[in-house]
mmCIF file of C-alpha atoms in Angstrom:
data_model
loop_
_atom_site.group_PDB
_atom_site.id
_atom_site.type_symbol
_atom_site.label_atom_id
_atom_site.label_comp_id
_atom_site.label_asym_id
_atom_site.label_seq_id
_atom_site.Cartn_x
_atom_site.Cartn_y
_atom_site.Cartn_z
ATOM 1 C CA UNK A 1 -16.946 73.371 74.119
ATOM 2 C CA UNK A 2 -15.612 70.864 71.190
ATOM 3 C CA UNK A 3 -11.694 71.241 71.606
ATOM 4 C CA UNK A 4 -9.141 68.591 72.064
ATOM 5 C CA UNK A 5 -7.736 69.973 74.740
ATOM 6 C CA UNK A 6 -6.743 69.728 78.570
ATOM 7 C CA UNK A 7 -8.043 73.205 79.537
ATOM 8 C CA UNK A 8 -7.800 76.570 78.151
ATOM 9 C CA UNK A 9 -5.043 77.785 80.595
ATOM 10 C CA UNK A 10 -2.493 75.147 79.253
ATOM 11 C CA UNK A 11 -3.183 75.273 75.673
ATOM 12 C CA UNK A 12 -0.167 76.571 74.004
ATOM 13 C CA UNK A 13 2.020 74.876 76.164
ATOM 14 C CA UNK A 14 0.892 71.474 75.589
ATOM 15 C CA UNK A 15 0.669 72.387 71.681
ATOM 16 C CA UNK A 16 4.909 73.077 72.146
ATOM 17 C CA UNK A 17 5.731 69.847 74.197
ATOM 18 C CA UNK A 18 3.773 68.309 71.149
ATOM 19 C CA UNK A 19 5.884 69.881 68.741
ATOM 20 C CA UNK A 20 9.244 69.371 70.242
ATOM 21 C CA UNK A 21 8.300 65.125 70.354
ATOM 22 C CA UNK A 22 7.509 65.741 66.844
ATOM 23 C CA UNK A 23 10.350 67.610 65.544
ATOM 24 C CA UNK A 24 13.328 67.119 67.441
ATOM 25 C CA UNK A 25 15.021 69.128 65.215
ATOM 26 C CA UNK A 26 13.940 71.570 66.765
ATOM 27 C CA UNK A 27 14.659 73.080 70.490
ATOM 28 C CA UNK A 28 11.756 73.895 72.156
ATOM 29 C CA UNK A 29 11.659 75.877 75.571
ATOM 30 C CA UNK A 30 8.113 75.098 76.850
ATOM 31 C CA UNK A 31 8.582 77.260 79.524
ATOM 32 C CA UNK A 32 10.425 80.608 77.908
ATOM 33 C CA UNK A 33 7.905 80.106 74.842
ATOM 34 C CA UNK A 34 10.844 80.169 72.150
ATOM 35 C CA UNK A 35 11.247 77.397 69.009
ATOM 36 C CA UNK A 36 14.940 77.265 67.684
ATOM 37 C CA UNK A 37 16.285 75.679 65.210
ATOM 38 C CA UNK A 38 18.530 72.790 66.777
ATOM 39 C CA UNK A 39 21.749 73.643 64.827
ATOM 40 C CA UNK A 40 21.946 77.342 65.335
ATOM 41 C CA UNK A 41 23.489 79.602 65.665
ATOM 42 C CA UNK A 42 24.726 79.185 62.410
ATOM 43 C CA UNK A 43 28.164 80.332 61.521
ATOM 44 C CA UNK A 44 28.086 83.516 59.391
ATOM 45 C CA UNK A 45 24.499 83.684 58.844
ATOM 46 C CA UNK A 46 22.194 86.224 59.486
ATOM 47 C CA UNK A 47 19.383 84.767 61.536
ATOM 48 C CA UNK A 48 15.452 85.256 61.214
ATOM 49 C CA UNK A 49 13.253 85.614 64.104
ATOM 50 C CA UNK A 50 9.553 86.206 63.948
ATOM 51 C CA UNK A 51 6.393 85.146 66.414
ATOM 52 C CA UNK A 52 3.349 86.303 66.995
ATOM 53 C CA UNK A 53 0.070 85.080 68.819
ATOM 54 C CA UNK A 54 -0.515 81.261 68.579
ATOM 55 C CA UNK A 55 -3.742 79.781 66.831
ATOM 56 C CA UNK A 56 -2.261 80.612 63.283
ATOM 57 C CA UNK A 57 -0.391 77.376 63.105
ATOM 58 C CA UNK A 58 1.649 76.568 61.556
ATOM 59 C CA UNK A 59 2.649 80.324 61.591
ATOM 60 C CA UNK A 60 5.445 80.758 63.185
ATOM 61 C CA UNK A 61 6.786 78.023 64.507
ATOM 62 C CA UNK A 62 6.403 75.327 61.733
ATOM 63 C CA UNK A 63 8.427 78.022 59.844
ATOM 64 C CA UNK A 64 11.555 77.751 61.895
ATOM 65 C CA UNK A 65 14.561 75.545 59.964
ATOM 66 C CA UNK A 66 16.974 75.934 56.877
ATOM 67 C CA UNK A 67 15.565 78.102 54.309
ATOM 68 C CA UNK A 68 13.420 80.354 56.627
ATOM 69 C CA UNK A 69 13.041 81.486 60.448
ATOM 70 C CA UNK A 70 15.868 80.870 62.797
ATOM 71 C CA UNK A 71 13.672 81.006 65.677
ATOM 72 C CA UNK A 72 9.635 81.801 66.630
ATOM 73 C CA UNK A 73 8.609 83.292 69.268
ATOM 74 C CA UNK A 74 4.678 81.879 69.993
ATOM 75 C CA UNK A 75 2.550 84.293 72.458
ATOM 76 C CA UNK A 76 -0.692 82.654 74.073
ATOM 77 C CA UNK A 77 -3.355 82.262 71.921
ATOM 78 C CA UNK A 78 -3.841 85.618 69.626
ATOM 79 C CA UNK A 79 -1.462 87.563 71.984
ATOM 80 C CA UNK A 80 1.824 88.778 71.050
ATOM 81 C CA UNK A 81 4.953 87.500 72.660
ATOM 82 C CA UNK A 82 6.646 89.527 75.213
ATOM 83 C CA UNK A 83 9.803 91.026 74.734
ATOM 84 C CA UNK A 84 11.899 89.098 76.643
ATOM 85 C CA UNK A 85 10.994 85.886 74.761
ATOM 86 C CA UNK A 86 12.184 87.134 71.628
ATOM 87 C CA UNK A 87 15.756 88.608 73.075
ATOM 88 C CA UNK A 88 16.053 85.177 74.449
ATOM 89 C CA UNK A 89 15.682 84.296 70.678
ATOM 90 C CA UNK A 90 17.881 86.659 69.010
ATOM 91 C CA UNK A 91 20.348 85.788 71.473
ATOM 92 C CA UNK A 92 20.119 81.927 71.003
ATOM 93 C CA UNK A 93 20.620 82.214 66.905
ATOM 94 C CA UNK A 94 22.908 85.374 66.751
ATOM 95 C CA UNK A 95 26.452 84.278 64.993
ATOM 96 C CA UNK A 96 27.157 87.648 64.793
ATOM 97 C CA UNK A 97 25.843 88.619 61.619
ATOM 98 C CA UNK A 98 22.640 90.247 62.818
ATOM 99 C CA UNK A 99 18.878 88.908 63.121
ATOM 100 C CA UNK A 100 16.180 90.314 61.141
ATOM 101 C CA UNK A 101 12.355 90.724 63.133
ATOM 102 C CA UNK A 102 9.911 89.760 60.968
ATOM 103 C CA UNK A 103 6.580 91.469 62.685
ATOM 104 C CA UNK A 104 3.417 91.536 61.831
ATOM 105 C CA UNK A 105 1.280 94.873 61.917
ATOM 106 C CA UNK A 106 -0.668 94.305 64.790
ATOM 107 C CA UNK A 107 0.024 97.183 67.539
ATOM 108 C CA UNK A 108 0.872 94.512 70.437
ATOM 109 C CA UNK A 109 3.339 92.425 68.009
ATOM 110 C CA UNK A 110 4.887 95.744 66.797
ATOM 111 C CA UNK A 111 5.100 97.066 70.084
ATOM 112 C CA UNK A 112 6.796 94.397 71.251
ATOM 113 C CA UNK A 113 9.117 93.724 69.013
ATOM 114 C CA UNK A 114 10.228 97.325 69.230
ATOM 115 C CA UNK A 115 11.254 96.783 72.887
ATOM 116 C CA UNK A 116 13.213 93.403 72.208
ATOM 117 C CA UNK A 117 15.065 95.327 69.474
ATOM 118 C CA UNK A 118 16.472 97.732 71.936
ATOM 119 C CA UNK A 119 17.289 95.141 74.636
ATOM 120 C CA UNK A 120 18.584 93.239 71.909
ATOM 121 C CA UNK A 121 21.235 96.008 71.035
ATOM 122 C CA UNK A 122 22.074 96.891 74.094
ATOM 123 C CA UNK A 123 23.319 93.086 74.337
ATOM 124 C CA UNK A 124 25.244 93.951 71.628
ATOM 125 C CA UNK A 125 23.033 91.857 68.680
ATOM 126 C CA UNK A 126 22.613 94.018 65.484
ATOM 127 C CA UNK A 127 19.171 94.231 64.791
ATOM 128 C CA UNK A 128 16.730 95.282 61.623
ATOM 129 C CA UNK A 129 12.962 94.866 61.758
ATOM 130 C CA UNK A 130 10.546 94.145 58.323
ATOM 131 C CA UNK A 131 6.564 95.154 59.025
ATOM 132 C CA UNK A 132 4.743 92.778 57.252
ATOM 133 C CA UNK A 133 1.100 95.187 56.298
ATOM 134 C CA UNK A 134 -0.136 93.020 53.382
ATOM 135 C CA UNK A 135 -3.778 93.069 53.811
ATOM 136 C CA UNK A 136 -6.330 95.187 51.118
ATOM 137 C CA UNK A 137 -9.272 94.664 52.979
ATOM 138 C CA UNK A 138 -9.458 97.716 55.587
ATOM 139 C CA UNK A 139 -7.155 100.079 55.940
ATOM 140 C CA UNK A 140 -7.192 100.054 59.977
ATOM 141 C CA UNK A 141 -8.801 97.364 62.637
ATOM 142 C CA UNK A 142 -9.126 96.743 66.090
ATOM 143 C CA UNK A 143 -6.106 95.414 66.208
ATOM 144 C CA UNK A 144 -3.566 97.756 63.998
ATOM 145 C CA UNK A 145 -2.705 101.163 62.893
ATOM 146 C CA UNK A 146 -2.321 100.602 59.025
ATOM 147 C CA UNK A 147 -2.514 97.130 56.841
ATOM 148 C CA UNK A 148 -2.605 94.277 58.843
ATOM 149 C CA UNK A 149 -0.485 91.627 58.187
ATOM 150 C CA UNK A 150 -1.360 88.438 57.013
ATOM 151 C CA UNK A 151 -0.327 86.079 54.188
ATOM 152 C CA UNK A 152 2.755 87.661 52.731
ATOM 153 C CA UNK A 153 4.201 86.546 55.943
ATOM 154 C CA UNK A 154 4.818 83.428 54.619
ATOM 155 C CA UNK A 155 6.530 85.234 51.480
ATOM 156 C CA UNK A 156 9.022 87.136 53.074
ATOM 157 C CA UNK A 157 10.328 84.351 55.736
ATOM 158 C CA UNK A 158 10.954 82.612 52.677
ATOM 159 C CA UNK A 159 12.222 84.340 50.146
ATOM 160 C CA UNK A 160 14.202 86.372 53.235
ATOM 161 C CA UNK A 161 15.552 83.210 54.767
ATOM 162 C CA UNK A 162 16.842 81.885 51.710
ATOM 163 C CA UNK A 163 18.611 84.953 51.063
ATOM 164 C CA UNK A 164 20.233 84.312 54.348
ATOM 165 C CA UNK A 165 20.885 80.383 53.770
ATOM 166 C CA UNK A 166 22.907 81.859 50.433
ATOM 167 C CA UNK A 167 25.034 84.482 53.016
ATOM 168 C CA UNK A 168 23.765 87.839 52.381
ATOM 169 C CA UNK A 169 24.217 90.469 54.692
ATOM 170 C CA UNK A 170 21.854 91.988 57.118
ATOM 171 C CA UNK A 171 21.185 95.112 54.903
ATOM 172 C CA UNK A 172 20.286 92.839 52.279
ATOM 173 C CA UNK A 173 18.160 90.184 53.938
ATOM 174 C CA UNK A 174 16.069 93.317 55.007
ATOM 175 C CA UNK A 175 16.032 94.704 51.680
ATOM 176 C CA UNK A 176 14.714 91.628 50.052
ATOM 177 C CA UNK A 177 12.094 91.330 52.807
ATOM 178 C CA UNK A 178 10.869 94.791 52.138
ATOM 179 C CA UNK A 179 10.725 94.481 48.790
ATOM 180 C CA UNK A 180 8.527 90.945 49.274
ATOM 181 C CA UNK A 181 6.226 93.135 51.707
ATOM 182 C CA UNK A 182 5.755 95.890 48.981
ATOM 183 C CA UNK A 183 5.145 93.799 46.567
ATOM 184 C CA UNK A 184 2.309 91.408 48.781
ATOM 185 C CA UNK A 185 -1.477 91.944 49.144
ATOM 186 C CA UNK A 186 -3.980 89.469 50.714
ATOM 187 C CA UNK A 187 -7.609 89.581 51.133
ATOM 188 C CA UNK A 188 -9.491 86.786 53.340
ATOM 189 C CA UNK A 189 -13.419 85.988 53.663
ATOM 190 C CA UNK A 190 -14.737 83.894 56.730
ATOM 191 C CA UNK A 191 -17.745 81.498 56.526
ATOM 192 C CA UNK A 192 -17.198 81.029 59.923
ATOM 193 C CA UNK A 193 -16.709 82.619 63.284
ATOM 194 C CA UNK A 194 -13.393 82.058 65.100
ATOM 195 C CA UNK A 195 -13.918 80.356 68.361
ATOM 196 C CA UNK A 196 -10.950 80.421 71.106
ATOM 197 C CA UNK A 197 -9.925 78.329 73.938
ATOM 198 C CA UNK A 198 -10.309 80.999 76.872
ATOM 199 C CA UNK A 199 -14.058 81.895 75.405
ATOM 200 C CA UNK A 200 -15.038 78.689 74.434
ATOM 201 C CA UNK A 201 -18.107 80.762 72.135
ATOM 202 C CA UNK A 202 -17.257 81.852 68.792
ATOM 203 C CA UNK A 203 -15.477 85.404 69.342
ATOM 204 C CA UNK A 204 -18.477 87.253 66.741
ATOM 205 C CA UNK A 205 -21.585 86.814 65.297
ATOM 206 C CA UNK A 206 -22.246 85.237 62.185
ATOM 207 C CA UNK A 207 -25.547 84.319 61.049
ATOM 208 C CA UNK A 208 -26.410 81.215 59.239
ATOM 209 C CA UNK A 209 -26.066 81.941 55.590
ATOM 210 C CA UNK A 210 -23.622 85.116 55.554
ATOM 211 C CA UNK A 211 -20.149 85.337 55.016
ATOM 212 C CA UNK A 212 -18.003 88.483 55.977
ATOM 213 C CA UNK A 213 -15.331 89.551 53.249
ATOM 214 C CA UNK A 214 -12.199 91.056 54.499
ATOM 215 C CA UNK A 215 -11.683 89.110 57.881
ATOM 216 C CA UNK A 216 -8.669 89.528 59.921
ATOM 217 C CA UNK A 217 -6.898 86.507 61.257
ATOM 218 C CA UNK A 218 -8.347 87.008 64.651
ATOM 219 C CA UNK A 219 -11.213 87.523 63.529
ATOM 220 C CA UNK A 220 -11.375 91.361 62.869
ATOM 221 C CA UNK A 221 -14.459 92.609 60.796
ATOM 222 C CA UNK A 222 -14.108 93.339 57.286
ATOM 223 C CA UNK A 223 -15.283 95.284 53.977
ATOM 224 C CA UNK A 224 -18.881 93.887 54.469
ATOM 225 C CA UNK A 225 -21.497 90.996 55.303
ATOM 226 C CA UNK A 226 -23.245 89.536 52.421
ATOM 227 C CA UNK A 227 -25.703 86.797 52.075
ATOM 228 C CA UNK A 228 -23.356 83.060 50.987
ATOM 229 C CA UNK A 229 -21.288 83.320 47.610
ATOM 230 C CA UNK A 230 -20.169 80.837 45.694
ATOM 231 C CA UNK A 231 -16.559 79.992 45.297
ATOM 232 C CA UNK A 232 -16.324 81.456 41.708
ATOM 233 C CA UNK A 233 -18.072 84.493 43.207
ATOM 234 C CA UNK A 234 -15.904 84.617 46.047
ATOM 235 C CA UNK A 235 -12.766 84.255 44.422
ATOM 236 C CA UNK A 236 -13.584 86.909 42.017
ATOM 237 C CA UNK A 237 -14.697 89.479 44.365
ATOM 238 C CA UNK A 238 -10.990 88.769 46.395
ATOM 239 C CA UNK A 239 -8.706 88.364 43.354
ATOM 240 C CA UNK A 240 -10.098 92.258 42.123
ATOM 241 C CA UNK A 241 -9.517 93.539 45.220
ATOM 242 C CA UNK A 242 -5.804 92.176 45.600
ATOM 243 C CA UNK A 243 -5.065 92.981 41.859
ATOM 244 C CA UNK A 244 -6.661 96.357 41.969
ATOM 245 C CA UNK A 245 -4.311 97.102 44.634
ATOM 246 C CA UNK A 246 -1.170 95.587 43.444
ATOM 247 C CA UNK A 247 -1.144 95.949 39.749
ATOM 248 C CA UNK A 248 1.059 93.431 39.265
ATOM 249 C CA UNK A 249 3.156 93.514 35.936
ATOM 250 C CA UNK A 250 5.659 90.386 36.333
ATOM 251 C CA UNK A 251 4.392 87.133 36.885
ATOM 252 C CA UNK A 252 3.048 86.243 40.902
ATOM 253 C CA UNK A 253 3.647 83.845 43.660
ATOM 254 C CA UNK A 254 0.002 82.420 44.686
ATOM 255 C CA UNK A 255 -1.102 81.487 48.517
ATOM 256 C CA UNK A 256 -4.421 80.083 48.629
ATOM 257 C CA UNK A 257 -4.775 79.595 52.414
ATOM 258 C CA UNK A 258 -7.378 77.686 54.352
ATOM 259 C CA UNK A 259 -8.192 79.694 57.685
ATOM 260 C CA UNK A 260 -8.224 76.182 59.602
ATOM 261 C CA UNK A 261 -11.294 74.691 59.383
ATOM 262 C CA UNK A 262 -11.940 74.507 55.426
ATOM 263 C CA UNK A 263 -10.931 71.022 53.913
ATOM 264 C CA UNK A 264 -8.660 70.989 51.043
ATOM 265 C CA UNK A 265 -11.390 69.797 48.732
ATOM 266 C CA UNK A 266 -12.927 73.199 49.102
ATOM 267 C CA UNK A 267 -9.872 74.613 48.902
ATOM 268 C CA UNK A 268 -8.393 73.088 45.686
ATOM 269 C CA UNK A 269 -11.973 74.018 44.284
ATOM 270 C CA UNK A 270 -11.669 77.317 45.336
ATOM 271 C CA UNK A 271 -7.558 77.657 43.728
ATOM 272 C CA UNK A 272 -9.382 76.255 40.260
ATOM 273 C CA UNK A 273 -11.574 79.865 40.365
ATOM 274 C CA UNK A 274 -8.732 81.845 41.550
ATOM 275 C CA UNK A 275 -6.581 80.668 38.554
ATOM 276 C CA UNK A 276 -9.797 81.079 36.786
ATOM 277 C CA UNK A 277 -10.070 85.030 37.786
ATOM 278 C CA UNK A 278 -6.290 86.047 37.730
ATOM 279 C CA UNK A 279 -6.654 84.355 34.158
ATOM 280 C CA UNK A 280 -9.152 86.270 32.972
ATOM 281 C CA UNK A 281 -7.534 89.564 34.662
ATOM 282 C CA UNK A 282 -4.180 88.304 32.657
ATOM 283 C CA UNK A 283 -1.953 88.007 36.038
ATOM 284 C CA UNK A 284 0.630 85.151 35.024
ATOM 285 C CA UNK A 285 1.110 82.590 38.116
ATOM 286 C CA UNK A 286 4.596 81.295 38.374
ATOM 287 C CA UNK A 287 4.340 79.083 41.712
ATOM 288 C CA UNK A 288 1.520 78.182 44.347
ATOM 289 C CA UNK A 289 0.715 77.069 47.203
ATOM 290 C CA UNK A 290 -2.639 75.624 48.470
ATOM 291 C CA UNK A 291 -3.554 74.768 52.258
ATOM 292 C CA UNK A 292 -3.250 75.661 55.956
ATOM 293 C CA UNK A 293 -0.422 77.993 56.237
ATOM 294 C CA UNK A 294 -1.506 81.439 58.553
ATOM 295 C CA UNK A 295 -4.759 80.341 59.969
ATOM 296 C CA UNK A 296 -7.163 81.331 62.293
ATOM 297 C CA UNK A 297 -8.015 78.384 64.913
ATOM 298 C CA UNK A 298 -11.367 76.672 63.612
ATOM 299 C CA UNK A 299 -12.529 79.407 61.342
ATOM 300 C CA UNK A 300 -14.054 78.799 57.829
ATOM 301 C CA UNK A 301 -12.632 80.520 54.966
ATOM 302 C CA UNK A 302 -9.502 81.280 53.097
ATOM 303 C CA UNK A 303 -7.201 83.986 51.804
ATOM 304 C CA UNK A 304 -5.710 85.156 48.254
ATOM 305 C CA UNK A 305 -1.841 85.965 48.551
ATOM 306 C CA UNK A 306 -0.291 87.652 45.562
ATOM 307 C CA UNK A 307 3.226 88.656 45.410
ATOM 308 C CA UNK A 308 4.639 90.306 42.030
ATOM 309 C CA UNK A 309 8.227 88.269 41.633
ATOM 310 C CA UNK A 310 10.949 89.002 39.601
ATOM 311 C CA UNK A 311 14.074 86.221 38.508
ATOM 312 C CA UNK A 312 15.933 87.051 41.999
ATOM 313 C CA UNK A 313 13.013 86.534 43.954
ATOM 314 C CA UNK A 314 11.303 83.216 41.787
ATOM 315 C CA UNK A 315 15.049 81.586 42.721
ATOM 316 C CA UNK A 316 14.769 82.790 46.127
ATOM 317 C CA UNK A 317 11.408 80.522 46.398
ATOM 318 C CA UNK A 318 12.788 77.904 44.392
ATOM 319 C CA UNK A 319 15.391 77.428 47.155
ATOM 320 C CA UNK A 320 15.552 74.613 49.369
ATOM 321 C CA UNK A 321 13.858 74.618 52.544
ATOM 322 C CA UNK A 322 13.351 72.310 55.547
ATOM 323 C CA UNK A 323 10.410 72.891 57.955
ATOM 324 C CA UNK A 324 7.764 71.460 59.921
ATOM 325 C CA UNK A 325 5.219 73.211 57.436
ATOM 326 C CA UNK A 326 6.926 73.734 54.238
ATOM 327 C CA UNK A 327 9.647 71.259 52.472
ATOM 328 C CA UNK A 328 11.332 70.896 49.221
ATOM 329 C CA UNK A 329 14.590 70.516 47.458
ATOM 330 C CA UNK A 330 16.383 68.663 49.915
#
């Protein structure tokens, strides 16, 4: 097994003593497994919190900081937190306004979150929840009931957060991250299998020369196994599958995400045939973003992230934000 690592069994937590030397702007708790932002809680702010299994960094925790998440939550690697680590969150970035779960549809994450809602309120912390279910490629997987959620993750902790950096209330940070989540679809395609710590063998076959459309981000089969595509090919076959679906009329916000292991030249290459195909399907793109954002360990592949924007929402992106992962206009 090719990992830089120590051994499997201390993985994430010597990924979070990393982060906290790298970031001190953050608060790290090693041992509780929760990322805060160092200044909160922030005084008459609704706070974010979201987490989910780690290997999809940066997802969450390079997310946490002005102009998105309040706090992350990381479970071990493609396992959802427990409850108790995200009360300990809500608790540490409450200011009284509320705090908004941001969960991913994958039964263990929803499950979860569930239960630390209801602790949560019985500590007296106002709670609302957002299910992020963004994916087109199957409708259920070994892992969810429903969509899975994938790259309009990334959309609503933004556009959400801001709303919260401008002082909206609860009601409406969770209306904006609906409305993000409705209007979000994402379709992925592995070259590679996904190979964790704990295994230490890829986690599904893959034979030389295929390339499975419609992966999960753990990994989770898709629409279908066909014989290698080009990128042109490939970025067709996923931008008619996430337009068919959304039918967007107003101009989009475009993720093209690496899955970990796919270098940016390949991915800048592959963003020139997206434009290409939403182009020729006459979807307008207002703002993008290219690289590593919700990946999947060392897998091969990438994603296509529409979300249909309107004035509200394109200033919402355009705010400022200050993250480990994602940083502009301050």
């Amino acid at each position: 097994m090719r990992m830089l690592i120590n051994v499997p069994e201390t993985v994430v937590a010597d990924a979070l003593r990393g982060m906290a030397a790298a970031h001190p702007e953050l608060m790290v708790d090693v041992e509780n497994r929760v990322i805060v932002r160092r200044d909160a809680p922030v005084a008459d702010k609704v706070a974010l919190v979201s987490g989910g299994g780690s290997g999809h960094e940066p997802l969450h925790g390079g997310f946490v900081g002005p102009g998105m998440l309040s706090a992350a939550c990381p479970g071990e690697v493609f396992t959802s937190p427990v409850p108790d680590q995200m009360v300990r969150a809500a608790a540490a970035v409450d200011s009284g306004k509320g705090v908004l779960f941001v969960v991913k549809n994958y039964t263990g994450d929803v499950l979860n979150f569930d239960m630390a809602a209801e602790l949560a309120e019985d500590e007296g912390i106002q709670v609302a929840k957002v299910l992020v279910d963004d994916d087109v490629a199957v409708t259920d997987s070994l892992f969810t009931a429903g969509r899975r959620g994938t790259g309009a993750t990334l959309f609503v902790e933004k556009l959400a957060g801001a709303a919260a950096d401008e002082g909206a209330p609860l009601e409406r940070v969770e209306a904006i991250a609906r409305r993000v989540n409705e209007n979000s679809r994402s379709f992925g395609v592995a070259l590679s299998a996904v190979t964790t710590p704990a295994k230490g063998s890829p986690t599904f076959e893959l034979p030389p020369g295929e390339l499975e459309l419609g992966i999960g981000i753990h990994g989770e089969p898709g629409r279908e196994r066909r014989p290698m595509m080009t990128s042109g090919e490939i970025a067709d076959f996923a931008v008619d599958a996430v337009v068919e679906d959304l039918r967007p009329r107003n101009p989009v916000l475009l993720l093209v995400n690496g899955m970990g292991a796919t270098p940016l030249l390949e991915l800048y290459g592959f963003h020139a045939e997206v434009q290409r195909a939403l182009t020729e399907r006459n979807v307008a793109v207002a703002r993008v973003l290219v690289g590593n954002y919700v990946t999947s360990l060392d897998m091969a592949g990438a994603s296509v992230t529409l979300c249909q924007i309107d004035e509200e929402l394109l200033r919402l992106w355009d705010a400022p934000v200050r993250t480990p992962a994602l940083r502009w206009g301050v």
